């Protein structure tokens, strides 16, 4: 019974902290866009090996335009 004098206030403190963190997350915009992260894994942004890069002014594109010494 004596442990309840410690555990009940401790549980209330944890509850208050959890509610404050939830309100902070909502107010700071953590839940504004829930769909982007779910769709991001479906789209491959990395170029395939051997394919030229998308930006023609990038150093990789300039290197791929040069003839090889083979």
PDB file of N, CA and C in Angstrom:
ATOM      1  N   UNK A   1       0.814  -1.197   0.000  1.00  0.00           N
ATOM      2  CA  UNK A   1       0.000   0.000   0.000  1.00  0.00           C
ATOM      3  C   UNK A   1       0.860   1.265   0.000  1.00  0.00           C
ATOM      4  N   UNK A   2       2.012   1.195   0.660  1.00  0.00           N
ATOM      5  CA  UNK A   2       2.887   2.376   0.704  1.00  0.00           C
ATOM      6  C   UNK A   2       3.470   2.687  -0.667  1.00  0.00           C
ATOM      7  N   UNK A   3       3.595   1.667  -1.518  1.00  0.00           N
ATOM      8  CA  UNK A   3       4.168   1.910  -2.843  1.00  0.00           C
ATOM      9  C   UNK A   3       3.225   2.742  -3.720  1.00  0.00           C
ATOM     10  N   UNK A   4       1.924   2.692  -3.417  1.00  0.00           N
ATOM     11  CA  UNK A   4       0.987   3.509  -4.189  1.00  0.00           C
ATOM     12  C   UNK A   4       1.219   4.997  -3.978  1.00  0.00           C
ATOM     13  N   UNK A   5       1.711   5.380  -2.820  1.00  0.00           N
ATOM     14  CA  UNK A   5       2.009   6.788  -2.562  1.00  0.00           C
ATOM     15  C   UNK A   5       3.132   7.291  -3.463  1.00  0.00           C
ATOM     16  N   UNK A   6       3.944   6.401  -3.934  1.00  0.00           N
ATOM     17  CA  UNK A   6       5.013   6.767  -4.859  1.00  0.00           C
ATOM     18  C   UNK A   6       4.581   6.566  -6.308  1.00  0.00           C
ATOM     19  N   UNK A   7       3.899   5.464  -6.598  1.00  0.00           N
ATOM     20  CA  UNK A   7       3.596   5.114  -7.977  1.00  0.00           C
ATOM     21  C   UNK A   7       2.507   5.982  -8.609  1.00  0.00           C
ATOM     22  N   UNK A   8       1.498   6.377  -7.864  1.00  0.00           N
ATOM     23  CA  UNK A   8       0.426   7.199  -8.423  1.00  0.00           C
ATOM     24  C   UNK A   8       0.949   8.578  -8.828  1.00  0.00           C
ATOM     25  N   UNK A   9       1.672   9.300  -7.981  1.00  0.00           N
ATOM     26  CA  UNK A   9       2.222  10.587  -8.444  1.00  0.00           C
ATOM     27  C   UNK A   9       3.226  10.426  -9.585  1.00  0.00           C
ATOM     28  N   UNK A  10       4.003   9.359  -9.547  1.00  0.00           N
ATOM     29  CA  UNK A  10       4.964   9.115 -10.621  1.00  0.00           C
ATOM     30  C   UNK A  10       4.237   8.872 -11.947  1.00  0.00           C
ATOM     31  N   UNK A  11       3.142   8.124 -11.922  1.00  0.00           N
ATOM     32  CA  UNK A  11       2.354   7.889 -13.130  1.00  0.00           C
ATOM     33  C   UNK A  11       1.729   9.188 -13.626  1.00  0.00           C
ATOM     34  N   UNK A  12       1.280  10.029 -12.717  1.00  0.00           N
ATOM     35  CA  UNK A  12       0.710  11.319 -13.123  1.00  0.00           C
ATOM     36  C   UNK A  12       1.761  12.224 -13.752  1.00  0.00           C
ATOM     37  N   UNK A  13       2.967  12.196 -13.230  1.00  0.00           N
ATOM     38  CA  UNK A  13       4.055  12.995 -13.804  1.00  0.00           C
ATOM     39  C   UNK A  13       4.362  12.505 -15.215  1.00  0.00           C
ATOM     40  N   UNK A  14       4.425  11.191 -15.410  1.00  0.00           N
ATOM     41  CA  UNK A  14       4.665  10.644 -16.741  1.00  0.00           C
ATOM     42  C   UNK A  14       3.535  10.998 -17.701  1.00  0.00           C
ATOM     43  N   UNK A  15       2.319  10.991 -17.233  1.00  0.00           N
ATOM     44  CA  UNK A  15       1.175  11.352 -18.062  1.00  0.00           C
ATOM     45  C   UNK A  15       1.252  12.814 -18.490  1.00  0.00           C
ATOM     46  N   UNK A  16       1.583  13.689 -17.574  1.00  0.00           N
ATOM     47  CA  UNK A  16       1.703  15.108 -17.901  1.00  0.00           C
ATOM     48  C   UNK A  16       2.825  15.330 -18.912  1.00  0.00           C
ATOM     49  N   UNK A  17       3.939  14.653 -18.739  1.00  0.00           N
ATOM     50  CA  UNK A  17       5.057  14.786 -19.682  1.00  0.00           C
ATOM     51  C   UNK A  17       4.649  14.289 -21.060  1.00  0.00           C
ATOM     52  N   UNK A  18       3.954  13.170 -21.134  1.00  0.00           N
ATOM     53  CA  UNK A  18       3.529  12.619 -22.420  1.00  0.00           C
ATOM     54  C   UNK A  18       2.553  13.550 -23.132  1.00  0.00           C
ATOM     55  N   UNK A  19       1.633  14.143 -22.391  1.00  0.00           N
ATOM     56  CA  UNK A  19       0.673  15.066 -22.998  1.00  0.00           C
ATOM     57  C   UNK A  19       1.386  16.324 -23.487  1.00  0.00           C
ATOM     58  N   UNK A  20       2.337  16.817 -22.730  1.00  0.00           N
ATOM     59  CA  UNK A  20       3.090  18.009 -23.156  1.00  0.00           C
ATOM     60  C   UNK A  20       3.902  17.726 -24.408  1.00  0.00           C
ATOM     61  N   UNK A  21       4.522  16.553 -24.483  1.00  0.00           N
ATOM     62  CA  UNK A  21       5.288  16.188 -25.679  1.00  0.00           C
ATOM     63  C   UNK A  21       4.358  16.058 -26.883  1.00  0.00           C
ATOM     64  N   UNK A  22       3.181  15.486 -26.690  1.00  0.00           N
ATOM     65  CA  UNK A  22       2.226  15.369 -27.779  1.00  0.00           C
ATOM     66  C   UNK A  22       1.805  16.749 -28.287  1.00  0.00           C
ATOM     67  N   UNK A  23       1.472  17.663 -27.390  1.00  0.00           N
ATOM     68  CA  UNK A  23       1.081  19.004 -27.813  1.00  0.00           C
ATOM     69  C   UNK A  23       2.240  19.744 -28.468  1.00  0.00           C
ATOM     70  N   UNK A  24       3.462  19.537 -27.986  1.00  0.00           N
ATOM     71  CA  UNK A  24       4.628  20.153 -28.635  1.00  0.00           C
ATOM     72  C   UNK A  24       4.773  19.631 -30.064  1.00  0.00           C
ATOM     73  N   UNK A  25       4.615  18.318 -30.254  1.00  0.00           N
ATOM     74  CA  UNK A  25       4.766  17.736 -31.586  1.00  0.00           C
ATOM     75  C   UNK A  25       3.695  18.254 -32.535  1.00  0.00           C
ATOM     76  N   UNK A  26       2.476  18.384 -32.067  1.00  0.00           N
ATOM     77  CA  UNK A  26       1.399  18.881 -32.918  1.00  0.00           C
ATOM     78  C   UNK A  26       1.627  20.351 -33.254  1.00  0.00           C
ATOM     79  N   UNK A  27       2.008  21.148 -32.284  1.00  0.00           N
ATOM     80  CA  UNK A  27       2.201  22.582 -32.511  1.00  0.00           C
ATOM     81  C   UNK A  27       3.438  22.888 -33.345  1.00  0.00           C
ATOM     82  N   UNK A  28       4.439  22.023 -33.324  1.00  0.00           N
ATOM     83  CA  UNK A  28       5.654  22.284 -34.096  1.00  0.00           C
ATOM     84  C   UNK A  28       5.572  21.732 -35.513  1.00  0.00           C
ATOM     85  N   UNK A  29       4.446  21.137 -35.886  1.00  0.00           N
ATOM     86  CA  UNK A  29       4.260  20.695 -37.259  1.00  0.00           C
ATOM     87  C   UNK A  29       4.723  19.286 -37.543  1.00  0.00           C
ATOM     88  N   UNK A  30       4.935  18.478 -36.548  1.00  0.00           N
ATOM     89  CA  UNK A  30       5.403  17.120 -36.766  1.00  0.00           C
ATOM     90  C   UNK A  30       4.370  16.259 -37.493  1.00  0.00           C
ATOM     91  N   UNK A  31       3.112  16.591 -37.387  1.00  0.00           N
ATOM     92  CA  UNK A  31       2.054  15.796 -37.996  1.00  0.00           C
ATOM     93  C   UNK A  31       1.387  16.513 -39.169  1.00  0.00           C
ATOM     94  N   UNK A  32       2.034  17.517 -39.734  1.00  0.00           N
ATOM     95  CA  UNK A  32       1.424  18.274 -40.826  1.00  0.00           C
ATOM     96  C   UNK A  32       1.304  17.453 -42.105  1.00  0.00           C
ATOM     97  N   UNK A  33       2.354  16.713 -42.465  1.00  0.00           N
ATOM     98  CA  UNK A  33       2.356  15.962 -43.721  1.00  0.00           C
ATOM     99  C   UNK A  33       2.648  14.501 -43.419  1.00  0.00           C
ATOM    100  N   UNK A  34       1.615  13.708 -43.324  1.00  0.00           N
ATOM    101  CA  UNK A  34       1.780  12.295 -42.982  1.00  0.00           C
ATOM    102  C   UNK A  34       1.969  11.414 -44.213  1.00  0.00           C
ATOM    103  N   UNK A  35       1.658  11.909 -45.397  1.00  0.00           N
ATOM    104  CA  UNK A  35       1.720  11.075 -46.594  1.00  0.00           C
ATOM    105  C   UNK A  35       3.085  11.055 -47.260  1.00  0.00           C
ATOM    106  N   UNK A  36       3.862  12.111 -47.143  1.00  0.00           N
ATOM    107  CA  UNK A  36       5.131  12.189 -47.854  1.00  0.00           C
ATOM    108  C   UNK A  36       6.089  11.076 -47.439  1.00  0.00           C
ATOM    109  N   UNK A  37       6.235  10.832 -46.168  1.00  0.00           N
ATOM    110  CA  UNK A  37       7.168   9.803 -45.720  1.00  0.00           C
ATOM    111  C   UNK A  37       6.713   8.415 -46.145  1.00  0.00           C
ATOM    112  N   UNK A  38       5.418   8.204 -46.229  1.00  0.00           N
ATOM    113  CA  UNK A  38       4.924   6.912 -46.682  1.00  0.00           C
ATOM    114  C   UNK A  38       5.161   6.680 -48.161  1.00  0.00           C
ATOM    115  N   UNK A  39       5.133   7.752 -48.955  1.00  0.00           N
ATOM    116  CA  UNK A  39       5.352   7.623 -50.393  1.00  0.00           C
ATOM    117  C   UNK A  39       6.822   7.691 -50.761  1.00  0.00           C
ATOM    118  N   UNK A  40       7.649   8.266 -49.923  1.00  0.00           N
ATOM    119  CA  UNK A  40       9.064   8.444 -50.248  1.00  0.00           C
ATOM    120  C   UNK A  40       9.769   7.123 -50.479  1.00  0.00           C
ATOM    121  N   UNK A  41       9.395   6.092 -49.746  1.00  0.00           N
ATOM    122  CA  UNK A  41      10.062   4.812 -49.901  1.00  0.00           C
ATOM    123  C   UNK A  41       9.718   4.158 -51.239  1.00  0.00           C
ATOM    124  N   UNK A  42       8.604   4.552 -51.851  1.00  0.00           N
ATOM    125  CA  UNK A  42       8.192   3.949 -53.113  1.00  0.00           C
ATOM    126  C   UNK A  42       8.926   4.513 -54.314  1.00  0.00           C
ATOM    127  N   UNK A  43       9.493   5.706 -54.208  1.00  0.00           N
ATOM    128  CA  UNK A  43      10.149   6.343 -55.328  1.00  0.00           C
ATOM    129  C   UNK A  43      11.652   6.261 -55.162  1.00  0.00           C
ATOM    130  N   UNK A  44      12.327   5.824 -56.224  1.00  0.00           N
ATOM    131  CA  UNK A  44      13.770   5.664 -56.197  1.00  0.00           C
ATOM    132  C   UNK A  44      14.412   6.943 -56.719  1.00  0.00           C
ATOM    133  N   UNK A  45      15.038   7.707 -55.843  1.00  0.00           N
ATOM    134  CA  UNK A  45      15.684   8.952 -56.243  1.00  0.00           C
ATOM    135  C   UNK A  45      17.121   8.739 -56.698  1.00  0.00           C
ATOM    136  N   UNK A  46      17.715   7.610 -56.349  1.00  0.00           N
ATOM    137  CA  UNK A  46      19.095   7.346 -56.726  1.00  0.00           C
ATOM    138  C   UNK A  46      19.152   6.881 -58.182  1.00  0.00           C
ATOM    139  N   UNK A  47      20.100   7.404 -58.955  1.00  0.00           N
ATOM    140  CA  UNK A  47      20.224   6.934 -60.336  1.00  0.00           C
ATOM    141  C   UNK A  47      20.756   5.501 -60.363  1.00  0.00           C
ATOM    142  N   UNK A  48      20.397   4.795 -61.391  1.00  0.00           N
ATOM    143  CA  UNK A  48      20.877   3.421 -61.541  1.00  0.00           C
ATOM    144  C   UNK A  48      22.352   3.430 -61.908  1.00  0.00           C
ATOM    145  N   UNK A  49      23.094   2.416 -61.507  1.00  0.00           N
ATOM    146  CA  UNK A  49      24.509   2.357 -61.893  1.00  0.00           C
ATOM    147  C   UNK A  49      24.646   2.272 -63.412  1.00  0.00           C
ATOM    148  N   UNK A  50      25.524   3.086 -63.964  1.00  0.00           N
ATOM    149  CA  UNK A  50      25.764   3.082 -65.398  1.00  0.00           C
ATOM    150  C   UNK A  50      24.908   4.068 -66.165  1.00  0.00           C
ATOM    151  N   UNK A  51      23.870   4.629 -65.545  1.00  0.00           N
ATOM    152  CA  UNK A  51      23.045   5.597 -66.247  1.00  0.00           C
ATOM    153  C   UNK A  51      23.611   6.995 -66.005  1.00  0.00           C
ATOM    154  N   UNK A  52      23.474   7.880 -66.994  1.00  0.00           N
ATOM    155  CA  UNK A  52      24.004   9.234 -66.810  1.00  0.00           C
ATOM    156  C   UNK A  52      23.197   9.990 -65.758  1.00  0.00           C
ATOM    157  N   UNK A  53      23.828  10.902 -65.042  1.00  0.00           N
ATOM    158  CA  UNK A  53      23.104  11.679 -64.033  1.00  0.00           C
ATOM    159  C   UNK A  53      22.089  12.605 -64.690  1.00  0.00           C
ATOM    160  N   UNK A  54      21.111  13.014 -63.911  1.00  0.00           N
ATOM    161  CA  UNK A  54      20.025  13.841 -64.433  1.00  0.00           C
ATOM    162  C   UNK A  54      20.487  15.258 -64.753  1.00  0.00           C
ATOM    163  N   UNK A  55      21.470  15.785 -64.028  1.00  0.00           N
ATOM    164  CA  UNK A  55      21.934  17.161 -64.204  1.00  0.00           C
ATOM    165  C   UNK A  55      23.109  17.170 -65.182  1.00  0.00           C
ATOM    166  N   UNK A  56      22.952  17.736 -66.384  1.00  0.00           N
ATOM    167  CA  UNK A  56      24.049  17.713 -67.358  1.00  0.00           C
ATOM    168  C   UNK A  56      25.235  18.580 -66.963  1.00  0.00           C
ATOM    169  N   UNK A  57      25.066  19.501 -66.019  1.00  0.00           N
ATOM    170  CA  UNK A  57      26.186  20.349 -65.617  1.00  0.00           C
ATOM    171  C   UNK A  57      26.974  19.751 -64.458  1.00  0.00           C
ATOM    172  N   UNK A  58      26.583  18.565 -63.994  1.00  0.00           N
ATOM    173  CA  UNK A  58      27.282  17.961 -62.871  1.00  0.00           C
ATOM    174  C   UNK A  58      28.615  17.375 -63.320  1.00  0.00           C
ATOM    175  N   UNK A  59      29.578  17.234 -62.424  1.00  0.00           N
ATOM    176  CA  UNK A  59      30.887  16.674 -62.787  1.00  0.00           C
ATOM    177  C   UNK A  59      30.787  15.237 -63.287  1.00  0.00           C
ATOM    178  N   UNK A  60      29.814  14.476 -62.786  1.00  0.00           N
ATOM    179  CA  UNK A  60      29.677  13.095 -63.249  1.00  0.00           C
ATOM    180  C   UNK A  60      29.259  13.065 -64.710  1.00  0.00           C
ATOM    181  N   UNK A  61      28.402  14.001 -65.116  1.00  0.00           N
ATOM    182  CA  UNK A  61      27.957  14.049 -66.509  1.00  0.00           C
ATOM    183  C   UNK A  61      29.109  14.432 -67.422  1.00  0.00           C
ATOM    184  N   UNK A  62      29.944  15.370 -66.999  1.00  0.00           N
ATOM    185  CA  UNK A  62      31.099  15.777 -67.795  1.00  0.00           C
ATOM    186  C   UNK A  62      32.083  14.626 -67.924  1.00  0.00           C
ATOM    187  N   UNK A  63      32.255  13.857 -66.878  1.00  0.00           N
ATOM    188  CA  UNK A  63      33.177  12.717 -66.923  1.00  0.00           C
ATOM    189  C   UNK A  63      32.635  11.606 -67.809  1.00  0.00           C
ATOM    190  N   UNK A  64      31.326  11.425 -67.869  1.00  0.00           N
ATOM    191  CA  UNK A  64      30.765  10.351 -68.673  1.00  0.00           C
ATOM    192  C   UNK A  64      30.751  10.711 -70.157  1.00  0.00           C
ATOM    193  N   UNK A  65      30.857  12.006 -70.518  1.00  0.00           N
ATOM    194  CA  UNK A  65      30.868  12.412 -71.914  1.00  0.00           C
ATOM    195  C   UNK A  65      32.238  12.226 -72.554  1.00  0.00           C
ATOM    196  N   UNK A  66      33.269  12.134 -71.756  1.00  0.00           N
ATOM    197  CA  UNK A  66      34.619  11.968 -72.285  1.00  0.00           C
ATOM    198  C   UNK A  66      34.800  10.540 -72.761  1.00  0.00           C
ATOM    199  N   UNK A  67      35.510  10.368 -73.897  1.00  0.00           N
ATOM    200  CA  UNK A  67      35.758   8.993 -74.364  1.00  0.00           C
ATOM    201  C   UNK A  67      36.698   8.265 -73.426  1.00  0.00           C
ATOM    202  N   UNK A  68      36.484   6.979 -73.302  1.00  0.00           N
ATOM    203  CA  UNK A  68      37.329   6.191 -72.412  1.00  0.00           C
ATOM    204  C   UNK A  68      38.619   5.818 -73.122  1.00  0.00           C
ATOM    205  N   UNK A  69      39.640   5.459 -72.371  1.00  0.00           N
ATOM    206  CA  UNK A  69      40.950   5.111 -72.924  1.00  0.00           C
ATOM    207  C   UNK A  69      41.041   3.640 -73.283  1.00  0.00           C
ATOM    208  N   UNK A  70      39.954   2.954 -73.362  1.00  0.00           N
ATOM    209  CA  UNK A  70      40.010   1.509 -73.633  1.00  0.00           C
ATOM    210  C   UNK A  70      40.157   1.209 -75.083  1.00  0.00           C
TER     211      UNK A  70
END
